[in-house]
Coordinates of N, CA and C in Angstrom, one line a residue:
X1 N 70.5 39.9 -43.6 CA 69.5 39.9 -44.6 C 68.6 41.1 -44.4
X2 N 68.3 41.8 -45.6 CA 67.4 43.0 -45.9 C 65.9 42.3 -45.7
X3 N 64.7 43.2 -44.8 CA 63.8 43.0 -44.9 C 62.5 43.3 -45.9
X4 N 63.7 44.4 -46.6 CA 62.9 44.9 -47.7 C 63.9 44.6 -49.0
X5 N 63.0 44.6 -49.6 CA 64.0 44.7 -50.9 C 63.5 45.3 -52.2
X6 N 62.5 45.8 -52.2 CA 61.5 47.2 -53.1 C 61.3 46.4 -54.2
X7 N 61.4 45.3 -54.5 CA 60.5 44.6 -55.2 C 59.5 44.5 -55.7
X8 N 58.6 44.6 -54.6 CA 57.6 44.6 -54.8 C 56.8 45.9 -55.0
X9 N 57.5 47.1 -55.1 CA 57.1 48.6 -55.5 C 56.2 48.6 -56.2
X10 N 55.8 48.0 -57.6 CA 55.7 48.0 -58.4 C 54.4 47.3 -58.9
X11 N 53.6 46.6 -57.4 CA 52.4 45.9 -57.0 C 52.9 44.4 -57.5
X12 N 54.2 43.5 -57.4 CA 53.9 42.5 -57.9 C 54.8 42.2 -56.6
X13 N 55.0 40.2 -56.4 CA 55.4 39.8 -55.8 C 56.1 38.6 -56.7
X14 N 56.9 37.7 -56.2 CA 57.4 36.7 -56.7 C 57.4 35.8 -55.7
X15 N 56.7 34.1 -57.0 CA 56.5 33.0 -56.2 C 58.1 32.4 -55.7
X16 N 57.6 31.4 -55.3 CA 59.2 30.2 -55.0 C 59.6 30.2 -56.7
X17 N 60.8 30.4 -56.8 CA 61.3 30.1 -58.0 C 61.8 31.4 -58.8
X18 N 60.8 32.6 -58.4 CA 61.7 33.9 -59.2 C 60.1 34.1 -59.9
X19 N 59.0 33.6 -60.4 CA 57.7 33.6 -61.1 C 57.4 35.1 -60.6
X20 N 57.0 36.1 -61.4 CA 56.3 37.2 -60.8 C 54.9 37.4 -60.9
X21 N 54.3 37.4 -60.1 CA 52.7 38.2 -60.2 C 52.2 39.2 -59.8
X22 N 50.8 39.4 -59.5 CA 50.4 40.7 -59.4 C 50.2 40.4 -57.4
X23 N 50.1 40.9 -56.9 CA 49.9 40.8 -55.1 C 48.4 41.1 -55.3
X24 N 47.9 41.2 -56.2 CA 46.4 40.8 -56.2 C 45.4 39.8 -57.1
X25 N 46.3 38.9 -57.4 CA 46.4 37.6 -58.3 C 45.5 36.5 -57.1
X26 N 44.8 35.7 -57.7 CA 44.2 34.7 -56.6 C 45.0 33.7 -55.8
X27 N 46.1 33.3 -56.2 CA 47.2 32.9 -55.7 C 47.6 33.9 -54.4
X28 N 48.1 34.4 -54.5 CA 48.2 35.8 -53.6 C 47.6 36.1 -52.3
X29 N 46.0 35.9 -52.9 CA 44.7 36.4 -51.9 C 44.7 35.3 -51.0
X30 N 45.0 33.7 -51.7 CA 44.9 32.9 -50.9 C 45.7 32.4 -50.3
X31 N 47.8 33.1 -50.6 CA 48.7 32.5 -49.5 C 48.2 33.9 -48.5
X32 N 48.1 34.7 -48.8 CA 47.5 35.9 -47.8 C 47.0 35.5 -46.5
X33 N 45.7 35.4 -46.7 CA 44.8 34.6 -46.3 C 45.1 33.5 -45.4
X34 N 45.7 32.7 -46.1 CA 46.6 31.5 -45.4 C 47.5 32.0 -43.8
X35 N 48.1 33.0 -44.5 CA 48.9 34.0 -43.3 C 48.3 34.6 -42.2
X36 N 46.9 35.4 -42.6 CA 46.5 35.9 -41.6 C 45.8 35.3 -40.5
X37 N 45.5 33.9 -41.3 CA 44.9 33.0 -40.4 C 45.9 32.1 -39.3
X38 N 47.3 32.2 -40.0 CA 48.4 32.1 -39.4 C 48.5 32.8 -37.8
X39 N 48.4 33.8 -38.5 CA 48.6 35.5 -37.6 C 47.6 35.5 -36.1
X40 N 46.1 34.9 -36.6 CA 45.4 35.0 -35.4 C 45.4 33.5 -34.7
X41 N 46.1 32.3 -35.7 CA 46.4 31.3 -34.2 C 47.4 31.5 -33.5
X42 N 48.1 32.7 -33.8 CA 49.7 32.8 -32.9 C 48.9 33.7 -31.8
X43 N 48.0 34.2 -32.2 CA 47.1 35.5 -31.2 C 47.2 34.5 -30.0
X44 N 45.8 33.8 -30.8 CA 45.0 32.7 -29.3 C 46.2 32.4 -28.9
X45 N 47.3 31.7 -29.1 CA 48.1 30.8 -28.6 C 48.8 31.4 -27.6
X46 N 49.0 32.9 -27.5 CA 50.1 33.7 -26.6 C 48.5 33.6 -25.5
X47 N 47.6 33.6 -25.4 CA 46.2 33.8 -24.3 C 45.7 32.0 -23.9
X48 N 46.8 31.4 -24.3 CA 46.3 29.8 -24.0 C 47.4 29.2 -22.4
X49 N 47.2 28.7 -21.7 CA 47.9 28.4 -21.1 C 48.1 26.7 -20.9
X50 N 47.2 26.3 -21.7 CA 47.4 24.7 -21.4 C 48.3 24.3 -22.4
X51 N 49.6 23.7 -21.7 CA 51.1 23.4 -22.7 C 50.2 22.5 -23.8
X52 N 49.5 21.6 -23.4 CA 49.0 20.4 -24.9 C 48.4 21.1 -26.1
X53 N 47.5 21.9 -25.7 CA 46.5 23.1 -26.7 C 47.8 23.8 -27.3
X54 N 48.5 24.1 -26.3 CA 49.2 25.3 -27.1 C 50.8 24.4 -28.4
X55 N 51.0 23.5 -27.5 CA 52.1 22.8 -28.6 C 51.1 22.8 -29.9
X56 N 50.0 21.8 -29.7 CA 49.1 21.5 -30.5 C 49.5 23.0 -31.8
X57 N 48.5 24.0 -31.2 CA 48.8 25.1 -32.1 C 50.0 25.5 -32.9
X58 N 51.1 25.4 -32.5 CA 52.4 25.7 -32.6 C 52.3 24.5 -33.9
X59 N 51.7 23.3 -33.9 CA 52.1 22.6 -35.0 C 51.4 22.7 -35.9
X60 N 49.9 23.3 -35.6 CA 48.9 23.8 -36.8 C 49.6 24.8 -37.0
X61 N 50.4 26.0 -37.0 CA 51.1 27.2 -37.0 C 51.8 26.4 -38.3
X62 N 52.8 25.6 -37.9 CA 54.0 25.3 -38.7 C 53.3 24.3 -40.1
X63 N 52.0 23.8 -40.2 CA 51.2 23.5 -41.0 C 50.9 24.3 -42.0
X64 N 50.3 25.5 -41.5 CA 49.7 26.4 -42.6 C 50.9 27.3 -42.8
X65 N 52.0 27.1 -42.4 CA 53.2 27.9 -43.3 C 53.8 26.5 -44.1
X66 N 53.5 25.5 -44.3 CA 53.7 24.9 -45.3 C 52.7 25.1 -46.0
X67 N 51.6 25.1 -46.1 CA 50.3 25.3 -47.2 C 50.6 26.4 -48.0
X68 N 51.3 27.7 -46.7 CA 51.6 28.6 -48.1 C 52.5 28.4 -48.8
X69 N 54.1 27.6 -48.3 CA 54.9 27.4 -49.4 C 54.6 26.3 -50.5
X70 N 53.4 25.4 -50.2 CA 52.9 24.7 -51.2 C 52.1 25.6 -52.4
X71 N 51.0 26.5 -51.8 CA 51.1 27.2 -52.6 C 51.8 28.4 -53.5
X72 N 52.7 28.7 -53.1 CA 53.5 29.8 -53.6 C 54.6 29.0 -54.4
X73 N 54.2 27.5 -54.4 CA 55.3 26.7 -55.7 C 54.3 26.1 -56.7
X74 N 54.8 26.8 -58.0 CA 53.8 26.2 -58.9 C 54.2 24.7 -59.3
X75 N 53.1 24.0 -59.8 CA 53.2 22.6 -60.2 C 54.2 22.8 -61.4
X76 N 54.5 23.6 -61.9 CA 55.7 23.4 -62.8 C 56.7 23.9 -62.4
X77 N 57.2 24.1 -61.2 CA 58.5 24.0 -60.8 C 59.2 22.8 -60.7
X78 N 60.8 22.6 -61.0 CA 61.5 20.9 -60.6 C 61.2 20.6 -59.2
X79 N 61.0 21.7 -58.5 CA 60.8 21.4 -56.8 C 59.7 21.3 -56.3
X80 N 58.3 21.0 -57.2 CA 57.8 21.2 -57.1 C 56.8 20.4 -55.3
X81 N 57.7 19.0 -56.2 CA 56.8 17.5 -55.3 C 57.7 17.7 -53.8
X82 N 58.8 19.0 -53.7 CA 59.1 18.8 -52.1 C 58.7 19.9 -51.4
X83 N 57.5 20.7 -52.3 CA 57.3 21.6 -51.1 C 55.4 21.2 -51.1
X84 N 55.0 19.9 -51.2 CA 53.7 19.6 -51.3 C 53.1 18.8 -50.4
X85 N 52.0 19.8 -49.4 CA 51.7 18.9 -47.9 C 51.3 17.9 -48.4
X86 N 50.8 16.6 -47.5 CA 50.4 15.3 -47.8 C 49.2 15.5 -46.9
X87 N 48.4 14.3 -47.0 CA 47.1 14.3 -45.8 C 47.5 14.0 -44.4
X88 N 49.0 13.7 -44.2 CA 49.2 12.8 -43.1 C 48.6 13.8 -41.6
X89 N 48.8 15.3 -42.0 CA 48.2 16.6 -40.7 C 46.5 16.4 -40.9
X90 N 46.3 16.5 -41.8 CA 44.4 16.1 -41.9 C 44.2 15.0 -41.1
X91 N 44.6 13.8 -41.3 CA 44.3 12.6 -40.7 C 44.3 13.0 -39.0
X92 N 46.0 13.4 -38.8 CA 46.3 13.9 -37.2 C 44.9 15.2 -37.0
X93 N 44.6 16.0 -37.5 CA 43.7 16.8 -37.1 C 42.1 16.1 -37.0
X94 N 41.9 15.2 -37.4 CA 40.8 13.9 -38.0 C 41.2 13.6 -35.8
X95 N 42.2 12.9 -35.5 CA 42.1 12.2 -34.5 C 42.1 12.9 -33.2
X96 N 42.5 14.5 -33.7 CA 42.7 15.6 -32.6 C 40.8 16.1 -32.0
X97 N 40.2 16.0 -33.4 CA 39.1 16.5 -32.8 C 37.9 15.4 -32.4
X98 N 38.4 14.3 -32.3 CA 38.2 13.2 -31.7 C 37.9 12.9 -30.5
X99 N 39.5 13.4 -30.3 CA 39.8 13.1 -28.9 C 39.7 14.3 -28.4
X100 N 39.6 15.8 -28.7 CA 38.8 16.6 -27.9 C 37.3 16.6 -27.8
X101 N 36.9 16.6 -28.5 CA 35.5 16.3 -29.0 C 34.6 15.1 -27.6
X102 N 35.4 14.0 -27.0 CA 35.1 13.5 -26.5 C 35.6 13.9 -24.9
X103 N 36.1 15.3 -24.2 CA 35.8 15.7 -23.5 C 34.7 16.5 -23.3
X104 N 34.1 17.7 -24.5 CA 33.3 18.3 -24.5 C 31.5 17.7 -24.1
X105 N 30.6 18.5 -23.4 CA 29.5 18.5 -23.6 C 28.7 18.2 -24.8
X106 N 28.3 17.1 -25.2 CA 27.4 17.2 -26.7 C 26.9 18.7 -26.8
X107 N 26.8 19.3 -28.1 CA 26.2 20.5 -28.6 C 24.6 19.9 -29.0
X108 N 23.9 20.6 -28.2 CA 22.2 20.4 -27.9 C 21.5 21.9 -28.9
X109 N 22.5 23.2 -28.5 CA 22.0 24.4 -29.5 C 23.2 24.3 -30.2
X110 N 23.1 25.7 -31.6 CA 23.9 26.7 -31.8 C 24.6 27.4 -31.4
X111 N 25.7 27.2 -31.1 CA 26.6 28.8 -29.9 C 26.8 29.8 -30.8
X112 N 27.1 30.7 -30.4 CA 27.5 31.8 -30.7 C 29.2 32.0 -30.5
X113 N 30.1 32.8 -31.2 CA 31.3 32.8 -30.8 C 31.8 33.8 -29.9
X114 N 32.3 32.9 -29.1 CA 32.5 34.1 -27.4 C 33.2 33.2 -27.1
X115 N 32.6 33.3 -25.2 CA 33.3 32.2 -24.1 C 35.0 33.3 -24.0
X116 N 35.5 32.7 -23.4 CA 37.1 33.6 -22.9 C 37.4 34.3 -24.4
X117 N 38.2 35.2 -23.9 CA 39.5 36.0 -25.0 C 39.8 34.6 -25.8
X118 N 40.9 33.8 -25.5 CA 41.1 32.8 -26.2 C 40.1 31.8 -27.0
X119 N 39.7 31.7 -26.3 CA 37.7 31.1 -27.6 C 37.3 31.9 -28.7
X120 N 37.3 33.0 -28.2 CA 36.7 34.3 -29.1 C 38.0 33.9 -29.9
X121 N 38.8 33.9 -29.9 CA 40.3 34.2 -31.1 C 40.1 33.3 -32.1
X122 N 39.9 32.0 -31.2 CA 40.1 30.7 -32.1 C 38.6 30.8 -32.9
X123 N 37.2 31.1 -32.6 CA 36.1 31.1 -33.2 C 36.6 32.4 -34.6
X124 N 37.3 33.5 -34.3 CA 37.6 34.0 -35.2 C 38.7 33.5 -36.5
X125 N 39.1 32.7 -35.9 CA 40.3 32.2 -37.0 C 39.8 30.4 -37.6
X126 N 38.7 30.5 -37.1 CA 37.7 29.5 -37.5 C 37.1 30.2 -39.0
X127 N 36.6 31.2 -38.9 CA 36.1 32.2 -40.1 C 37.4 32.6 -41.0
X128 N 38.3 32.9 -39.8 CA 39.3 33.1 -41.4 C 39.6 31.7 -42.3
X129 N 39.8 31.0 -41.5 CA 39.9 29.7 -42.1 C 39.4 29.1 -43.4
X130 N 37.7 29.3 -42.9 CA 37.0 29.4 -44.1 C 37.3 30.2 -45.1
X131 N 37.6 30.9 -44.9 CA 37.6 32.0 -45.9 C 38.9 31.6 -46.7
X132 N 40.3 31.3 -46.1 CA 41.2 30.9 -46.5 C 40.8 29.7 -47.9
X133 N 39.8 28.9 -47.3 CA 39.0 28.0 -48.1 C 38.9 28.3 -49.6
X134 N 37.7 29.0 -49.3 CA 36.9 29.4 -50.3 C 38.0 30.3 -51.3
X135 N 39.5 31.0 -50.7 CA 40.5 31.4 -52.2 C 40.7 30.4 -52.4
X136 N 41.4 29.7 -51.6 CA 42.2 28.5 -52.3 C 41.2 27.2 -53.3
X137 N 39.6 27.4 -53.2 CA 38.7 26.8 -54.0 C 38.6 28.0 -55.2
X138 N 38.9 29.0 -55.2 CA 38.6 29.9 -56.4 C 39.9 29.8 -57.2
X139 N 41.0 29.6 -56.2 CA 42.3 29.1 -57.0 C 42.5 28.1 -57.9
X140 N 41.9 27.1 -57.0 CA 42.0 25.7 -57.8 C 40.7 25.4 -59.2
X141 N 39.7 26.7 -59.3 CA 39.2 26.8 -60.6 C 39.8 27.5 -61.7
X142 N 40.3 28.4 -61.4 CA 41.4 28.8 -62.4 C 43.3 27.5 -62.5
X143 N 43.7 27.6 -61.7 CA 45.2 26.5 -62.0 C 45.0 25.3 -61.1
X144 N 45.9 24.5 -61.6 CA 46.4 23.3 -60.8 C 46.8 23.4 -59.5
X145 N 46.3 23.0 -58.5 CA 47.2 23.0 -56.8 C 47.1 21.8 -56.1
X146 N 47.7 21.6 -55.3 CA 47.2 20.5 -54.7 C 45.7 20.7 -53.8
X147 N 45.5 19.4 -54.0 CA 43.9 19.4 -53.9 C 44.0 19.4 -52.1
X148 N 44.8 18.2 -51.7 CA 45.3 18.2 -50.6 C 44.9 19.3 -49.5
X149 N 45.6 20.7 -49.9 CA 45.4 21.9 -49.4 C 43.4 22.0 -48.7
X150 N 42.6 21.9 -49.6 CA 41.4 22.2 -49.4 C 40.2 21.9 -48.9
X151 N 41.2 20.1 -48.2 CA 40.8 19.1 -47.3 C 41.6 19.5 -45.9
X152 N 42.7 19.8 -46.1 CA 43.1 20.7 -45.1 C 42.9 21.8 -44.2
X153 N 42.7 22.6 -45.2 CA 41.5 23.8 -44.5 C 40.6 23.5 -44.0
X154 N 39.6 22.7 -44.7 CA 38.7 21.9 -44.3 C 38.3 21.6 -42.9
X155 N 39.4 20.5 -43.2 CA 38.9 19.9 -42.0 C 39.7 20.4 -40.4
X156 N 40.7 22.0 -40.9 CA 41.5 22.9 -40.2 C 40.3 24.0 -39.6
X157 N 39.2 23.7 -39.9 CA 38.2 24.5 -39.6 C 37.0 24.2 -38.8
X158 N 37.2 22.8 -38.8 CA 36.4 22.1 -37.7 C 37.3 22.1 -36.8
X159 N 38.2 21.6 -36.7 CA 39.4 21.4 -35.4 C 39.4 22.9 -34.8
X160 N 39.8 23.7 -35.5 CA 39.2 25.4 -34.8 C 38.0 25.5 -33.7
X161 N 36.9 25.2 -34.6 CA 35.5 24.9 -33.5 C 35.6 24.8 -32.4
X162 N 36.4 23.1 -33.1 CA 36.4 22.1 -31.3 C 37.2 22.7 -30.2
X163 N 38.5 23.7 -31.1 CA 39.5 24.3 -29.9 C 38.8 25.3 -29.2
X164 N 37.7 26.0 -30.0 CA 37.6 27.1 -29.0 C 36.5 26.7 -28.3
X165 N 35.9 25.3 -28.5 CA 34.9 25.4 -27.3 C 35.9 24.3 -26.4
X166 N 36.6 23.6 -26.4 CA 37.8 23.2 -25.9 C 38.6 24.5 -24.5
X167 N 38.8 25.1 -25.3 CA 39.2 26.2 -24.8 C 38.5 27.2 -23.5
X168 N 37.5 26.7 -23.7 CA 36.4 27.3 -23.1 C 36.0 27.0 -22.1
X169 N 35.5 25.3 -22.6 CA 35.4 24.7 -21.6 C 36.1 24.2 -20.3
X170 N 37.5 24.5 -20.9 CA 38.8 24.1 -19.4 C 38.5 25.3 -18.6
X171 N 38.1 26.7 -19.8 CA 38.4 27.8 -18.5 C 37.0 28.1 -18.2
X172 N 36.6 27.4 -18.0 CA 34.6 26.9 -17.6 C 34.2 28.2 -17.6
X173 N 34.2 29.0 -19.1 CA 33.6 29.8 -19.8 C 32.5 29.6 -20.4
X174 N 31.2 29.9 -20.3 CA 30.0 29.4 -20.6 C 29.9 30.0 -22.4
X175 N 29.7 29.2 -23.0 CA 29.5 29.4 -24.5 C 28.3 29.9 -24.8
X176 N 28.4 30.9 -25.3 CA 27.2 31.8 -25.5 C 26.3 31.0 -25.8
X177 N 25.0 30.9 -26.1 CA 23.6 30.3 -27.3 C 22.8 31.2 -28.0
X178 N 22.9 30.4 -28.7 CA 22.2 31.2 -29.8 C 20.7 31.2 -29.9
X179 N 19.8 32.2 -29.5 CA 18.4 32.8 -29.4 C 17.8 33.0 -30.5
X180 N 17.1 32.0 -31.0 CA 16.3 32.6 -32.1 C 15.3 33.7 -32.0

């Protein structure tokens, strides 16, 4: 298999199904996005050493590469209802930051994003996250998507938080505060 195929020369890209658009279409911006946020949980995860944190990641990993093939299939494809996440990873991330959450110190200030290499990663892919958000909410004012996705991020953005002060905490990394 060719990794190129000059396709895309021409500034467009094609969804699941052959659909062509522009690679700067809001669809686009936000499987993008989706990716790079991909990109920096694989970062933290090679700087994590605890096997549970890191499986964990490895499944949020394999999560947001379905979000993007959810998005990159439009609601009018036949295929459409088998490439469409469900809540059932929201709910699991719902009971993940639960049960981290209830090792952690109650938060008394504001932190700052720091604490180890691996905190810093995950506080940064906390932000992408968001950001991943906020296309995939500019998407879903322009076309149909699953809504699913934007509860996902969502709540894929708090569980971030919790990992990097999670993260932090094991490697009794003192979490910055924030100084008014």
């Amino acid at each position: 298999m060719k990794i190129y195929t000059k396709f895309g020369d021409t500034g467009e890209t094609a969804l699941y199904g052959g659909t062509r658009i522009g690679k700067d279409a809001p669809r686009i911006e936000a499987i993008g996005t989706v990716d790079e946020l991909n990109a920096y949980i694989g970062y933290a995860q090679v700087l994590i050493d605890d096997p549970d944190l890191s499986e964990l990641i490895v499944r949020i990993q394999n999560h947001l590469f379905a979000v993007g093939a959810d998005l990159a299939t439009l609601e009018t494809h036949t295929k459409a209802a088998e490439f469409r996440i469900s809540q059932d990873f929201t709910v699991e991330m719902e009971t993940t930051i639960d049960t981290l959450s209830a090792e952690l110190p109650p938060l008394t200030n504001f932190i700052l994003p720091g604490g180890c290499a691996a905190g810093a990663i995950l506080h940064i892919a906390r932000v992408i996250c968001r950001r991943s958000e906020r296309r995939v909410v500019h998407l879903a004012q322009e076309t149909e998507i699953n809504p699913e996705i934007i509860q996902s991020l969502n709540r894929l953005s708090d569980l971030l938080f919790v990992l990097a002060r999670t993260v932090n905490f094991r490697a009794q990394s003192p979490e910055p505060i924030w100084q008014s």
